[in-house]
Coordinates of C-alpha atoms in Angstrom, one line a residue:
M1 CA -47.4 7.1 -34.5
S2 CA -49.6 4.9 -32.4
V3 CA -51.3 6.2 -29.2
A4 CA -51.6 4.1 -26.1
V5 CA -54.5 1.7 -25.7
A6 CA -56.6 1.0 -22.6
F7 CA -59.3 -1.6 -22.3
R8 CA -62.4 -1.1 -20.1
R9 CA -62.9 -4.1 -17.9
A10 CA -66.1 -5.2 -19.7
A11 CA -64.4 -5.0 -23.0
R12 CA -61.4 -7.1 -21.8
T13 CA -63.8 -9.7 -20.3
E14 CA -65.9 -10.0 -23.5
F15 CA -62.7 -10.3 -25.6
L16 CA -61.2 -13.1 -23.4
E17 CA -64.5 -15.0 -23.2
A18 CA -64.9 -14.9 -27.0
A19 CA -61.3 -16.1 -27.4
R20 CA -62.0 -19.0 -25.0
W21 CA -65.1 -19.8 -26.9
Y22 CA -63.4 -19.9 -30.3
E23 CA -60.6 -22.0 -28.8
S24 CA -63.2 -24.5 -27.6
Q25 CA -64.5 -24.7 -31.2
R26 CA -61.1 -25.5 -32.7
R27 CA -57.5 -25.6 -31.5
N28 CA -55.7 -22.3 -32.2
L29 CA -58.9 -20.7 -33.4
G30 CA -59.0 -18.6 -30.1
H31 CA -55.3 -17.5 -30.9
E32 CA -56.3 -16.5 -34.4
F33 CA -59.3 -14.5 -33.0
I34 CA -56.9 -12.8 -30.5
A35 CA -54.5 -11.9 -33.3
E36 CA -57.3 -10.4 -35.4
I37 CA -58.6 -8.3 -32.6
D38 CA -55.1 -7.1 -31.7
R39 CA -54.7 -6.2 -35.4
C40 CA -57.8 -4.1 -35.2
V41 CA -56.7 -2.4 -32.0
A42 CA -53.3 -1.6 -33.6
L43 CA -54.9 -0.1 -36.6
A44 CA -57.2 2.0 -34.4
A45 CA -54.3 3.1 -32.3
A46 CA -52.2 4.0 -35.3
Q47 CA -54.9 6.2 -37.0
P48 CA -57.9 6.6 -34.6
Q49 CA -59.4 9.5 -36.7
V50 CA -59.8 7.3 -39.7
Y51 CA -62.7 5.6 -38.2
A52 CA -65.9 7.5 -38.2
P53 CA -67.9 8.0 -35.0
V54 CA -70.9 5.5 -34.9
Y55 CA -72.5 6.6 -31.5
K56 CA -71.8 9.6 -29.3
G57 CA -68.2 9.9 -30.4
V58 CA -67.5 6.1 -30.2
R59 CA -65.7 4.8 -33.2
C60 CA -65.7 1.3 -34.7
I61 CA -63.4 -1.0 -36.6
T62 CA -64.7 -4.4 -37.8
A63 CA -62.7 -7.6 -37.7
E64 CA -62.1 -9.4 -40.8
R65 CA -62.5 -13.2 -40.2
F66 CA -64.8 -13.0 -37.2
P67 CA -68.2 -11.3 -36.7
Y68 CA -66.8 -8.9 -34.1
S69 CA -66.2 -5.2 -34.1
V70 CA -64.0 -3.1 -31.7
Y71 CA -65.6 0.0 -30.3
F72 CA -63.4 2.7 -29.0
R73 CA -63.3 6.2 -27.9
V74 CA -60.4 8.7 -28.8
E75 CA -58.8 10.5 -25.9
V76 CA -55.9 13.0 -25.9
R77 CA -53.1 10.5 -25.9
R78 CA -54.8 7.1 -26.0
I79 CA -57.9 5.2 -27.2
V80 CA -60.1 3.4 -24.8
V81 CA -61.7 0.1 -26.0
L82 CA -65.3 0.1 -24.7
A83 CA -66.3 -3.1 -26.4
V84 CA -65.2 -6.1 -28.4
F85 CA -68.6 -7.0 -29.6
H86 CA -70.3 -9.7 -31.7
G87 CA -72.4 -8.2 -34.5
S88 CA -75.6 -10.2 -33.7
R89 CA -75.8 -8.8 -30.1
D90 CA -77.9 -5.9 -29.1
P91 CA -75.9 -2.7 -29.5
S92 CA -77.4 -1.1 -26.5
N93 CA -75.2 -3.3 -24.4
W94 CA -72.0 -1.5 -25.5
Q95 CA -73.7 1.9 -26.0
S96 CA -74.5 2.1 -22.3
R97 CA -70.7 2.2 -21.9
A98 CA -70.4 5.4 -24.0

C-alpha cells in the first residue's frame, strides 16, 4: 500500500528544471527522465522503510538511467520529497532542507 507523496517546492523546481534540460538535449529525453523519477517516487511511496536513512532521517533512492537521486523523509501517512538531486552536486544543498 502506497502512502501519499508531497514535494517540497525546491525539489519540484529542480526536478522540472532537470527535465527541461534533458528535453533540450534530445527530444523525449525529458519525458524519460520524468518517468524514471516518477518510478523512484512510486517505489519510495510503496515501501519507504526499505530505503535506509542517509542523513538525519532522510532516505534516498537512486535513479537508474540518470545520475539523480530522490531524497525523502517518511512521515506518518506520506513521504515528503526534499530533493531530486544530481549526484555531482554538493550534498549540503539538499542537506540544508533536512
